[in-house]
Structure formats: structure tokens, C-alpha cells
Short mmCIF file of C-alpha atoms in Angstrom, two decimals:
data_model
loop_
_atom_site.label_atom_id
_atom_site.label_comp_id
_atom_site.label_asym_id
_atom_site.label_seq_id
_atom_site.Cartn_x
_atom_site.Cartn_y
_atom_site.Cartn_z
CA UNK A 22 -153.64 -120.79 150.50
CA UNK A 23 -151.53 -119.69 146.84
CA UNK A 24 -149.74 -116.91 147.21
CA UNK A 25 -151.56 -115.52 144.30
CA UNK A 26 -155.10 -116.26 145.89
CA UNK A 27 -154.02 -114.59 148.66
CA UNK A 28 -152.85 -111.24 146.82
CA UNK A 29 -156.18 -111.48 144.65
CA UNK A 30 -158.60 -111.23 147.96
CA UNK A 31 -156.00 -108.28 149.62
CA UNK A 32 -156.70 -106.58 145.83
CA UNK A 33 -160.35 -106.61 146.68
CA UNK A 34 -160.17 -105.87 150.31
CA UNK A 35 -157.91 -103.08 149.09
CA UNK A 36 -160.69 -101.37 146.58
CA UNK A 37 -163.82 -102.41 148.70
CA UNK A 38 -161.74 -100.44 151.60
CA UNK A 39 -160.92 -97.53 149.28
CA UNK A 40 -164.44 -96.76 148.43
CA UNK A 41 -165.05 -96.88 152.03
CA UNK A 42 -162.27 -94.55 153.20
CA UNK A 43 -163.35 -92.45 149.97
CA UNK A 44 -167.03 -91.65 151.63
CA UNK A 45 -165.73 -91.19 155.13
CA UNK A 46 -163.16 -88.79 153.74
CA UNK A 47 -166.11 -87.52 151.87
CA UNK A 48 -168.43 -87.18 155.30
CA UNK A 49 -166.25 -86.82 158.06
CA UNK A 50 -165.90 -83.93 160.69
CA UNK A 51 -162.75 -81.81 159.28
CA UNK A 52 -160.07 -82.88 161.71
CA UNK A 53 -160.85 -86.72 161.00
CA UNK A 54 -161.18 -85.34 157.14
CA UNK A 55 -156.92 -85.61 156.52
CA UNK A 56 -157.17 -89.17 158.37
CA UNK A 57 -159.11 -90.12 155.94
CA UNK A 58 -157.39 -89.00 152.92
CA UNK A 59 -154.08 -90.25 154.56
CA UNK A 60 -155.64 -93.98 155.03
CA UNK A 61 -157.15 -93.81 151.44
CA UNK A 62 -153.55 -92.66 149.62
CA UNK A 63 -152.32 -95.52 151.40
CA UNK A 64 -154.75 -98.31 150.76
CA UNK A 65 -154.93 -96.87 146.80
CA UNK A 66 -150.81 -97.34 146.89
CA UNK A 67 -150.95 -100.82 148.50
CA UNK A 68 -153.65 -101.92 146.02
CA UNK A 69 -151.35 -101.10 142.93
CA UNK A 70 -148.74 -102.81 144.52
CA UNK A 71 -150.66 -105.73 145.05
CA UNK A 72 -151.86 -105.50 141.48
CA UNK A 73 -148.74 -105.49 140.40
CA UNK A 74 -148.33 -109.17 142.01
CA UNK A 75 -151.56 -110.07 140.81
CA UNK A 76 -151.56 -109.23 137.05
CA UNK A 77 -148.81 -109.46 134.65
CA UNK A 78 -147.38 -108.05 131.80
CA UNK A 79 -150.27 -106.26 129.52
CA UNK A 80 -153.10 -107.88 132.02
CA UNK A 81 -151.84 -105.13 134.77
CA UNK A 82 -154.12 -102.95 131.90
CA UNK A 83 -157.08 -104.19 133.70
CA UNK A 84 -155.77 -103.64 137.32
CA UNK A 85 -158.05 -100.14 136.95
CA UNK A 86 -161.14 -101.74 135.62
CA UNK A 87 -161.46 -104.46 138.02
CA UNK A 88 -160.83 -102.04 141.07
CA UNK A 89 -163.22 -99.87 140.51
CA UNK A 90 -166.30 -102.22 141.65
CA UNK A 91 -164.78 -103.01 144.71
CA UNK A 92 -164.39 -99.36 145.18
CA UNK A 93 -167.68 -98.59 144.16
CA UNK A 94 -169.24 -101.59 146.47
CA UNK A 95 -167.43 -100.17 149.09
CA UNK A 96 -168.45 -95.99 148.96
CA UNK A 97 -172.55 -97.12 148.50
CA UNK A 98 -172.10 -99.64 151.86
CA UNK A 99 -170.18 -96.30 153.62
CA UNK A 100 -173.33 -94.70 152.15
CA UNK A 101 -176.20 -96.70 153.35
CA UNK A 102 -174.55 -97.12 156.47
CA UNK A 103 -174.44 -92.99 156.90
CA UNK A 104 -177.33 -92.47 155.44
CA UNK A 105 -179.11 -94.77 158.32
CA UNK A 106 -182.53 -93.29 159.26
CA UNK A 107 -182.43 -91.38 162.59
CA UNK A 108 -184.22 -93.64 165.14
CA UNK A 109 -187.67 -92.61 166.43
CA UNK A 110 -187.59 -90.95 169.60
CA UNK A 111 -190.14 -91.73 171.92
CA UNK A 112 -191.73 -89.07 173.99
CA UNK A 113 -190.08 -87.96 177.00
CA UNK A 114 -191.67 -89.12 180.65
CA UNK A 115 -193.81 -86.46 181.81
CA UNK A 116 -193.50 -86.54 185.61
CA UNK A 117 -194.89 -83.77 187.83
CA UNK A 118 -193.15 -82.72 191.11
CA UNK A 119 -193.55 -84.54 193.72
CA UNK A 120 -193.20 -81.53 196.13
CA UNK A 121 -195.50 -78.32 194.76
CA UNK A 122 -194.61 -76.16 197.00
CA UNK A 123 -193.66 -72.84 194.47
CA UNK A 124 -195.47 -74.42 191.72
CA UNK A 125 -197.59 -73.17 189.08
CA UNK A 126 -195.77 -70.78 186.90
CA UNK A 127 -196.27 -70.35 183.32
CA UNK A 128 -193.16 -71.70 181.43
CA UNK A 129 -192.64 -70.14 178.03
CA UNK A 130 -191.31 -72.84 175.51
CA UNK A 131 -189.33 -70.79 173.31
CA UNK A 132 -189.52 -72.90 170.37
CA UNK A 133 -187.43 -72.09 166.92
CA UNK A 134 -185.35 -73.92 164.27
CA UNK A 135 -181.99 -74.46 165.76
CA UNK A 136 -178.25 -75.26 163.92
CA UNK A 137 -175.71 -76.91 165.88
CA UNK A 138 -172.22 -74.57 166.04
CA UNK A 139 -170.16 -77.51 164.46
CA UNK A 140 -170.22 -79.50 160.97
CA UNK A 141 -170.43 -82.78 163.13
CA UNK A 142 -173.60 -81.79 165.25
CA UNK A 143 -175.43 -80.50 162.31
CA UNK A 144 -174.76 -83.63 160.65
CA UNK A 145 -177.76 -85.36 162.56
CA UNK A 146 -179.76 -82.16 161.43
CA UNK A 147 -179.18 -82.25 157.98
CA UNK A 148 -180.22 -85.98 158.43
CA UNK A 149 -183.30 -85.31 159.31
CA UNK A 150 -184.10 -82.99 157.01
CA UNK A 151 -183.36 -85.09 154.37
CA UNK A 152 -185.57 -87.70 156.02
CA UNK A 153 -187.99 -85.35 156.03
CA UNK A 154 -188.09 -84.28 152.27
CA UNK A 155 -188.08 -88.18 151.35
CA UNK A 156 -191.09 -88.50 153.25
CA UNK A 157 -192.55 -85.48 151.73
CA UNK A 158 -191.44 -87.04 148.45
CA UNK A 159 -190.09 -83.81 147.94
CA UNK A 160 -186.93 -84.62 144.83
CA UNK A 161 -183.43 -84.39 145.90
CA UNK A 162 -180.12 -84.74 145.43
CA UNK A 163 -179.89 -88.64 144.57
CA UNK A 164 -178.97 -91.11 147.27
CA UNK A 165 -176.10 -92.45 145.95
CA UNK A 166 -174.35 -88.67 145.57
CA UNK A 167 -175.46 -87.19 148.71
CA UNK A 168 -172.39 -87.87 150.80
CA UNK A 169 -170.86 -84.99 147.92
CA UNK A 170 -174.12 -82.63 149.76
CA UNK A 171 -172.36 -83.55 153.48
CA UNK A 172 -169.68 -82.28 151.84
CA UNK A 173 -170.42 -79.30 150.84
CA UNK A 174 -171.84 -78.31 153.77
CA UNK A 175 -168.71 -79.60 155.81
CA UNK A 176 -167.01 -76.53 153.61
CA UNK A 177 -169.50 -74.01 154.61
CA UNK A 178 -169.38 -74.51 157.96
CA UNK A 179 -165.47 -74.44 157.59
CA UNK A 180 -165.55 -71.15 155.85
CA UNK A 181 -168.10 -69.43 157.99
CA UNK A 182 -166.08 -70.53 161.05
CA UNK A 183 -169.10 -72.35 162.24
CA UNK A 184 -172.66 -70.87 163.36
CA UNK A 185 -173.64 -69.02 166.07
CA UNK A 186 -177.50 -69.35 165.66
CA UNK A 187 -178.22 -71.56 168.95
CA UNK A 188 -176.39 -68.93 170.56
CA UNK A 189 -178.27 -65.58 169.09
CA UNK A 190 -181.78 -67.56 170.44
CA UNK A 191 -179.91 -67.94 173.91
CA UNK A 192 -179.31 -64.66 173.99
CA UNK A 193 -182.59 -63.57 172.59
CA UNK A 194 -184.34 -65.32 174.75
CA UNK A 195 -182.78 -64.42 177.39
CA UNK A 196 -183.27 -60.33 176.38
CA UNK A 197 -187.15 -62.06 175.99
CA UNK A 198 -187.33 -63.33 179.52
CA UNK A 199 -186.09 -60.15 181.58
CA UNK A 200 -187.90 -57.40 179.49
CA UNK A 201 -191.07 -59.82 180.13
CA UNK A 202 -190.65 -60.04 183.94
CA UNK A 203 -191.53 -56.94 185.08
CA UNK A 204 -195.23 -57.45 184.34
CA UNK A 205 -195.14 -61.36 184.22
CA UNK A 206 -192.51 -62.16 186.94
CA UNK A 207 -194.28 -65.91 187.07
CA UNK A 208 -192.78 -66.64 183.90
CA UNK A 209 -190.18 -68.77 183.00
CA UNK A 210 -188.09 -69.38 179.55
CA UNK A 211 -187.18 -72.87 178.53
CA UNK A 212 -184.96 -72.52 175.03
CA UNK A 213 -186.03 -75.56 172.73
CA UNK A 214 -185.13 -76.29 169.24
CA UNK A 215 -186.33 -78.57 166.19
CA UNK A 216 -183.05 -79.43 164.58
CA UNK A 217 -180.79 -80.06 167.77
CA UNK A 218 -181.63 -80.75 171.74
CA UNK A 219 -183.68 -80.37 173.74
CA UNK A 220 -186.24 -80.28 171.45
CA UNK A 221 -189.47 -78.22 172.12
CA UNK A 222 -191.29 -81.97 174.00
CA UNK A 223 -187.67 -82.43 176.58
CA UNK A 224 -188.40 -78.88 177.45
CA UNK A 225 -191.71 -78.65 177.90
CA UNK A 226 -191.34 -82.05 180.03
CA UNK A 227 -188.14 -80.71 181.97
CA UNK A 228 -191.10 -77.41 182.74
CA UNK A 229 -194.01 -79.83 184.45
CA UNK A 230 -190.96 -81.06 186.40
CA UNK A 231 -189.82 -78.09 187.77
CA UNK A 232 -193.70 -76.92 188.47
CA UNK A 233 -195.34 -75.39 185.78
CA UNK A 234 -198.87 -74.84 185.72
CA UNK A 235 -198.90 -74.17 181.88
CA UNK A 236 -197.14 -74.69 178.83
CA UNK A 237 -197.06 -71.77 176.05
CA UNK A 238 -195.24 -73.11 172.80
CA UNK A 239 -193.87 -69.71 171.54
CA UNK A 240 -193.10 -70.30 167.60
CA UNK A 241 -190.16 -68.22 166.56
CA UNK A 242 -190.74 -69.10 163.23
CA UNK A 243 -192.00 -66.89 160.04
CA UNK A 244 -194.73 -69.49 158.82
CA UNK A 245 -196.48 -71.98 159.60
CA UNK A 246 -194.69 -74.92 158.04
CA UNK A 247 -193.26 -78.68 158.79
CA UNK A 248 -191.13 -77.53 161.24
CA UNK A 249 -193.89 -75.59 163.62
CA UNK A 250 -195.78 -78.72 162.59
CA UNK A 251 -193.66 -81.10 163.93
CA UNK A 252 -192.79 -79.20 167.31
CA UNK A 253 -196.91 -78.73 168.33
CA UNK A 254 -197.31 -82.73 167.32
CA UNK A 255 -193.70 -83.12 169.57
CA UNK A 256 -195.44 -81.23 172.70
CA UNK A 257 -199.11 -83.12 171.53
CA UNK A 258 -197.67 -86.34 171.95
CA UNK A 259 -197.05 -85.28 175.71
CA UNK A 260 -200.75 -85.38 176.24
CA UNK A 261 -200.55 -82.60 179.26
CA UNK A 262 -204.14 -81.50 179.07
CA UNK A 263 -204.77 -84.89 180.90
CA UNK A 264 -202.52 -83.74 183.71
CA UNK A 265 -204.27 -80.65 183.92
CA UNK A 266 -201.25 -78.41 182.33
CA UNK A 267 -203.18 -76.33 179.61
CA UNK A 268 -201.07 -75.39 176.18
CA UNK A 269 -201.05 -72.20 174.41
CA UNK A 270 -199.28 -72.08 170.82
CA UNK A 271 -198.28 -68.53 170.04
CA UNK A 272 -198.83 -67.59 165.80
CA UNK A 273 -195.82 -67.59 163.30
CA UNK A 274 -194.96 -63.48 162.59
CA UNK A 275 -195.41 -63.19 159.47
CA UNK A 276 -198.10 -60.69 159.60
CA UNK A 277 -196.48 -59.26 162.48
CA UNK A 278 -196.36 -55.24 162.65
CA UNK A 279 -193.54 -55.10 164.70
CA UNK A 280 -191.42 -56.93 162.84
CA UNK A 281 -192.09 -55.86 159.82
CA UNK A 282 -191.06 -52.28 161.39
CA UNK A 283 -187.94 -53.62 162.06
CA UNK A 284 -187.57 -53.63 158.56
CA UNK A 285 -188.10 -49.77 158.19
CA UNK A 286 -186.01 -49.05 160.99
CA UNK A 287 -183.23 -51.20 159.97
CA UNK A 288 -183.15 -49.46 156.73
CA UNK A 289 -183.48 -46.17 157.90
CA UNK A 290 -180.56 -46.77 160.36
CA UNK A 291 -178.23 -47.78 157.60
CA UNK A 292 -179.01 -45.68 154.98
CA UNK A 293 -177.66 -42.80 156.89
CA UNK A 294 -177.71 -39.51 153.87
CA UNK A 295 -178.35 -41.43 150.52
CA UNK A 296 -181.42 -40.78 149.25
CA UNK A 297 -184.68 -43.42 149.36
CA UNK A 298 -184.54 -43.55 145.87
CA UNK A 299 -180.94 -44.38 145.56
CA UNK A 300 -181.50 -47.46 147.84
CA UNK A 301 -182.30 -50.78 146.57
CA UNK A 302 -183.41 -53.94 149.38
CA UNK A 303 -183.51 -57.35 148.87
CA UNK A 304 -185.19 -59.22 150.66
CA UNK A 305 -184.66 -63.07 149.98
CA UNK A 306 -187.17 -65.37 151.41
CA UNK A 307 -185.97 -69.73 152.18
CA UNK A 308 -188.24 -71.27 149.90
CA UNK A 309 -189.67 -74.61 150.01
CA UNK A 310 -190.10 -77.17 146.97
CA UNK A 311 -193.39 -76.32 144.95
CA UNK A 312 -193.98 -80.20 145.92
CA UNK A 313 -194.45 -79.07 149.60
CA UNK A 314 -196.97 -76.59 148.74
CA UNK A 315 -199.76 -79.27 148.88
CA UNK A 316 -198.53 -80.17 152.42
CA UNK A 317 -198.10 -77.17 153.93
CA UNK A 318 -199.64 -74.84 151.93
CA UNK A 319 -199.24 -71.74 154.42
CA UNK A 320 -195.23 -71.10 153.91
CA UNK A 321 -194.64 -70.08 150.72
CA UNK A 322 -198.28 -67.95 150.67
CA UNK A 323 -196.71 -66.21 154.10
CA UNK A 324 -193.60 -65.55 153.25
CA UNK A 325 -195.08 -63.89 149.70
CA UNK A 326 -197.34 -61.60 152.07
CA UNK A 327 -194.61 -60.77 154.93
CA UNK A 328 -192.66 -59.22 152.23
CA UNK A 329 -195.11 -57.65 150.18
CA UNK A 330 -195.80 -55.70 153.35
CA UNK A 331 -192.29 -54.94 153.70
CA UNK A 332 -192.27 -53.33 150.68
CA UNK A 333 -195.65 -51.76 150.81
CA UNK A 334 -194.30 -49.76 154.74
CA UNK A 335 -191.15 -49.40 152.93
CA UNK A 336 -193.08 -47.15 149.52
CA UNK A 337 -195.20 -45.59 152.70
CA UNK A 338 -191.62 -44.33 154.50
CA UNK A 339 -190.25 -42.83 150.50
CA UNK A 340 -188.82 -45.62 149.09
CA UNK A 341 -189.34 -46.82 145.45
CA UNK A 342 -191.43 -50.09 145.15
CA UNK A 343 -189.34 -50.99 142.37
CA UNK A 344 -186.60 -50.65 144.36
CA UNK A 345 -187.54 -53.47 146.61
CA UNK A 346 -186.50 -57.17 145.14
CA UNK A 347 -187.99 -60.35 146.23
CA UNK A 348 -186.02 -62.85 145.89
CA UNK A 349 -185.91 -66.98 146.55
CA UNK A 350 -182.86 -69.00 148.31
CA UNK A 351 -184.25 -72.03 147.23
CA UNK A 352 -186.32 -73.90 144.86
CA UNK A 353 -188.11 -70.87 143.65
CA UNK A 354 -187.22 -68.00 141.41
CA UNK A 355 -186.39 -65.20 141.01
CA UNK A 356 -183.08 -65.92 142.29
CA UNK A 357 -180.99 -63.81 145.14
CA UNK A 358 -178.23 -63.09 142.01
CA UNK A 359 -182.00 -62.21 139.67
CA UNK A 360 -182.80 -60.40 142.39
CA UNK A 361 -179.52 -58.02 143.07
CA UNK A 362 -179.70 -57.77 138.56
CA UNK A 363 -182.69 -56.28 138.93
CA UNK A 364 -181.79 -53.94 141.46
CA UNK A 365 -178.60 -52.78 139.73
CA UNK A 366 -180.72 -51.66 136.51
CA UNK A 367 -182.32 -49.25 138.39
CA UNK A 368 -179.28 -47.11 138.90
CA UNK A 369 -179.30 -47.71 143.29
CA UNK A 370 -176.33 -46.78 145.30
CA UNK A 371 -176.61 -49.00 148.20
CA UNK A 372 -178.33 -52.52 148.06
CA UNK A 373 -179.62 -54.03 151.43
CA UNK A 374 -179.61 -57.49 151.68
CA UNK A 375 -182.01 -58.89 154.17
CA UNK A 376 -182.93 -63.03 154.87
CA UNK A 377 -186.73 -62.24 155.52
CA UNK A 378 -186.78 -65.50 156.75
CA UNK A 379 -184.20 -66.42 159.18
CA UNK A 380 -184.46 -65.83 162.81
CA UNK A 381 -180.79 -65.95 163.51
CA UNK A 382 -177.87 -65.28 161.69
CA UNK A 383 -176.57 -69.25 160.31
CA UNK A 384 -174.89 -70.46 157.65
CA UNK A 385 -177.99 -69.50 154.74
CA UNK A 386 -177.52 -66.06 155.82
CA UNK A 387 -173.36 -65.10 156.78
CA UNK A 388 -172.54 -67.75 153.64
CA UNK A 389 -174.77 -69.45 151.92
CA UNK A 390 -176.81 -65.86 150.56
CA UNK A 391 -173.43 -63.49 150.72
CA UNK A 392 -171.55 -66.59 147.81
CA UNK A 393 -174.67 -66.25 145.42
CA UNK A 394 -174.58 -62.80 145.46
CA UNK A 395 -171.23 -62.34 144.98
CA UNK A 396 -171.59 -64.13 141.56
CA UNK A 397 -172.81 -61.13 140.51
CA UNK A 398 -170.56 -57.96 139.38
CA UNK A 399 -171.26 -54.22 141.42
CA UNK A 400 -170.76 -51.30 139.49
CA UNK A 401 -168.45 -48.82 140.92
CA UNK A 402 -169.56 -46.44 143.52
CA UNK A 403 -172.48 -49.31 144.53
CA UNK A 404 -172.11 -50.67 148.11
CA UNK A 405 -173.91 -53.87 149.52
CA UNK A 406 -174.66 -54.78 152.93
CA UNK A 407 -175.92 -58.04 153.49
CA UNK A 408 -178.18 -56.88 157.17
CA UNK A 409 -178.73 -60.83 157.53
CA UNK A 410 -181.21 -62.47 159.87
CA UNK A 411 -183.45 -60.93 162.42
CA UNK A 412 -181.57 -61.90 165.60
CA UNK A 413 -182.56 -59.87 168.87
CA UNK A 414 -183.91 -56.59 167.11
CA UNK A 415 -185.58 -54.83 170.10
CA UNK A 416 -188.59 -55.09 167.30
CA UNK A 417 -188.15 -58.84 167.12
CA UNK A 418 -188.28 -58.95 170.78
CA UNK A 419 -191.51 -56.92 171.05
CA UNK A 420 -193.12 -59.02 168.39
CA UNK A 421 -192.30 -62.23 170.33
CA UNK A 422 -193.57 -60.52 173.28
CA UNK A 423 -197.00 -59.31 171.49
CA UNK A 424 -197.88 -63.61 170.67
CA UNK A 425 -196.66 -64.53 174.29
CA UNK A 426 -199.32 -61.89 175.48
CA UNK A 427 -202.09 -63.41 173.58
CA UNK A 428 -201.75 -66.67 175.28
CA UNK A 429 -201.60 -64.96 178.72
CA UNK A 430 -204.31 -62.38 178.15
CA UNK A 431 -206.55 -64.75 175.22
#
């Protein structure tokens, strides 16, 4: 082989590889991230100096040019091949115990979103939800620019220091199980997730293993939505009716009186000696694309009504109802930024940010909300305290508690 021809396939090996290297620098975890970069200086370095062998005098004008396809070739293969669908999962085996003998409890499946603690395990997450939405044919960020969305969320979880929402549901379930066993001491708490393992079908399986005599699905969501969906269809697809194991699906909260208490008390708690009428609370909702509205129709109806009834206990305990913002993270307006503007005009002292819809403090409520708002400018003397997700509120737990009753007691 000529020396040249040999140059001219490294110079296209070279860019094919740097588009490559430029989407896995793009995607990676962040301590593979600098590899990356490293490997892509180098392989942009040796494909100018192979250029330089390749072209000549004012032809090395067109090095640039011609590189680029190979590069670009080379990111949307790294894309597709990230971007491969997540595999369907079959159901897991449902096998009951061979030996009964201390059988037939009631296992509690506590079932809620889930976010992995690490950029790396959320990345099948964030796969799926994007799988989701295309199925939905809900619009989003373009295919061939949604390694730059990975991305961004690889620098969220960086600056938040990670989440700690699988852990808060740990713990709240835990705080769930012992203040339940008292008067149910059959019970038993399996914690189950949609968006990272087990999901709510491996623990509802792992439960007939280990004896139980029925299944209760206990939705820790707000709404009813894909994601409660897809976890009773998950535990469906077990079929355990057949084997005589009866399931019981608790009801989202969003009409729930406790929690919207929780609300008050919160408020009240942190208010301390400024006056109702000095105090301004947002409360920003998640949102989902006015697309999914025909799908699920429920979610963006309940999470209207949950804080309308915020508001409406919060003008019953003195404060001002047009002191109380409602506000959108996503897809919807007003905006959490609209929302604090709004706020602001009316002359408040303190501003309480609450995300109405989040279960456990992740990265849409300790970043995600807290960077929007901060867009916009307080006037001196005005404090802000983002109050975040529900976590494990002794109101929370009572609410979760009330729906687990209902199934016990129906």
C-alpha cells in the first residue's frame, strides 16, 4: 500500500474516531469524562498531522472541510449506539414457597418514582424516559442533539453532589413500616421503584417468595399518570390473582388532607413572627407535555386541584390568596421565575418555595428549581427558602398510612 493511501485512510479513521470520542466525552460518567477529552485532543492532533502528509501546499485549506464528515459520521454512530432502546424485560418468575410454614402476611409494595444517586445509574433512567415520551409522541429534544441533554444532566448531578432520593424513600419507608406495626404487625415493606431496581413486579415477586398472602401496591405518587400506569401493568403482568394472592392499589394523594396539611404546617413552622400577609409560597408543580394530556388525562387536572387546595387551607389559616403562586417546572406556564415575579410585586418578605410534586428531595428540587429561580433578582430585605420535596413529613407518613388502611380495612 502508497504511503499516501495509507495516511489518507489514518485521516479518516482519525475524524470518524474524533466524532466518536467527541459523544463519549459528551455522555460519559465524570471520571471517564477527562479520558475522553484526553483521547479526543490527541486523535484531533494526530489527524492534523496526518493532514499535513496528506494535503499540500494551499490544498491543506481543505484538511477542515473534509474532516468534518468523518467526524460527524462518527458522533451520530456513538449516538445511535447510546441511544439503543432499553431491552424489554420480561416478568419476573413468580414462585411461591415451598415451605408455608409463617406464611400469609400482607406485604406492602411501597411503590414510587426512584433516581439513582449517580449520573451513570440514572443514565438508564433518563433512557427510558425518553423512550417513553417517543412512544407518547410527546416532542423532544432532537435525536441527533440529545447526547448535549446527557450532558447537562451529567452537570447537575455533579453540582448537586448527586441525589439522595432512593435514600429519603428508604428511610421513609422504613419510618412507614414501624409506626404501622403496632396495629398491623403482619405487615411487611418491600421498597420498589419505577426508574431504577427492583422495580415494583421484582418486589412484589421477591414478597410471594418469602410468603405473602397479599400484595398492596402503595403509590407514592401525586397523580395518577404513566408512571403509576406502568407499575400496576408491571405487578398485572404477574397475574397473582391466579395464585390466589389478591392485589390492592392504594390512590395517588393528591386530594389527600393530610398532606395537604403538611403544607400549612410547614409554613407555619417557618414563618416564625412575619406576618401571613408578608409571606408569599410557591408552589411549583412537574408538568407534563400538553401532548400527554390525551393519554393520561388525570396529572395535570390533579396537580391543578392539589394546589388549589393548598392555597384555599392556606387563605383559611390568614394567608393572602394572592400571595400563593402556582407555578410549572416544565412544559407549562406560568414559569417558577413568572411565578417568584409575581410574588415579588406584591411587596412579601419571605417567599416559600415548595415542589408540590416531588416525593423526595432529587435533582428537580435541590437544583434544577433553586437555578431557575435564581435567574430572578430579590429585593433587599426579601428572603427565600426553597422547603423542597415532601420527604418523610410525619403528615406524609400519615397520608401514606390513611391509603394503606383502605386496602386493609376496604
Amino acid at each position: 500500500m502508497k504511503k499516501t493511501s495509507l495516511n489518507q485512510i489514518l485521516f479518516v479513521l482519525f475524524s470518524l474516531l474524533s466524532g466518536y470520542f467527541f459523544l463519549q466525552m459528551l455522555v460519559s460518567p465524570p471520571l471517564q469524562m477527562p479520558l475522553y477529552s484526553a483521547a479526543l485532543a490527541l486523535l484531533i492532533a494526530a489527524g492534523v498531522l496526518v493532514s499535513l502528509r496528506v494535503f499540500a501546499g494551499w490544498r491543506r485549506l481543505v484538511a477542515v472541510p473534509l474532516f468534518l464528515p468523518g467526524f460527524i459520521i462518527g458522533y451520530l454512530v456513538g449516538t445511535v449506539l447510546f441511544l439503543q432502546p432499553l431491552p424489554h424485560t420480561p416478568p419476573p418468575v413468580v414462585e411461591l414457597p415451598a415451605n408455608k410454614a409463617g406464611a400469609g402476611f400482607t406485604a406492602v409494595v411501597y411503590f414510587t418514582h426512584g433516581e439513582p444517586p449517580t449520573y451513570e445509574k440514572a443514565i438508564p433512567a433518563w433512557k427510558h424516559t425518553i423512550q417513553e415520551l417517543d412512544e407518547d409522541g410527546v416532542p423532544f429534544i432532537p435525536y441527533p442533539l440529545r447526547p448535549f441533554f446527557f450532558n447537562a444532566i451529567r452537570g447537575e448531578f455533579v453540582k448537586a453532589g448527586g441525589s439522595h432520593h432512593n435514600a429519603i424513600h428508604s428511610r421513609t419507608m422504613l419510618k412507614l413500616e414501624q409506626m404501622m406495626s403496632s396495629v398491623h404487625p403482619d405487615l411487611r415493606f418491600y421498597l420498589s421503584f419505577i426508574d431504577d431496581h427492583p422495580h415494583p413486579d421484582e418486589a412484589a415477586a421477591q414478597a410471594v417468595r418469602d410468603g405473602a398472602a397479599k400484595i398492596i401496591l402503595a403509590n407514592v405518587f401525586l397523580t395518577e399518570s404513566s408512571h403509576t400506569q406502568e407499575g400496576e401493568e408491571m405487578v398485572a403482568g404477574l397475574n397473582l390473582e391466579q395464585l390466589g394472592i389478591p392485589v390492592c392499589i392504594t390512590y395517588p394523594l393528591w386530594n389527600s388532607d393530610h398532606l395537604i396539611d403538611m403544607f400549612v404546617q410547614q409554613s407555619e413552622q417557618v414563618r416564625r413572627n412575619i406576618p401571613r400577609e408578608k409571606v408569599g409560597i410557591l408552589l411549583v408543580a412537574h408538568g407534563q407535555a400538553p401532548e400527554s394530556d390525551a393519554i393520561y388525562p388525570k396529572q395535570t387536572k390533579q396537580e391543578t386541584d392539589f394546589r388549589l387546595a393548598i392555597r384555599s387551607r392556606l387563605v383559611e389559616q390568614g394567608y393572602l390568596a394572592q400571595n400563593v403562586s402556582l407555578a410549572w417546572m416544565e412544559y407549562r406556564e406560568p414559569t417558577p421565575q413568572d411565578g417568584l415575579r409575581s410574588l415579588l410585586e406584591q411587596n412579601v418578605e419571605l417567599v416559600l418555595v415548595y415542589s408540590s410534586s416531588i416525593s423526595a428531595e432529587g435533582i428537580h428540587s435541590t437544583y434544577e428549581i433553586p437555578e431557575m429561580l435564581s435567574e430572578v433578582e430579590l429585593p433587599a430585605g426579601v428572603r427565600l427558602i426553597n422547603l423542597g420535596a415532601w420527604n418523610d413529613h410525619p403528615l406524609v407518613l400519615q397520608a401514606l398510612a390513611e391509603r394503606i388502611e383502605a386496602c386493609l380495612n376496604p
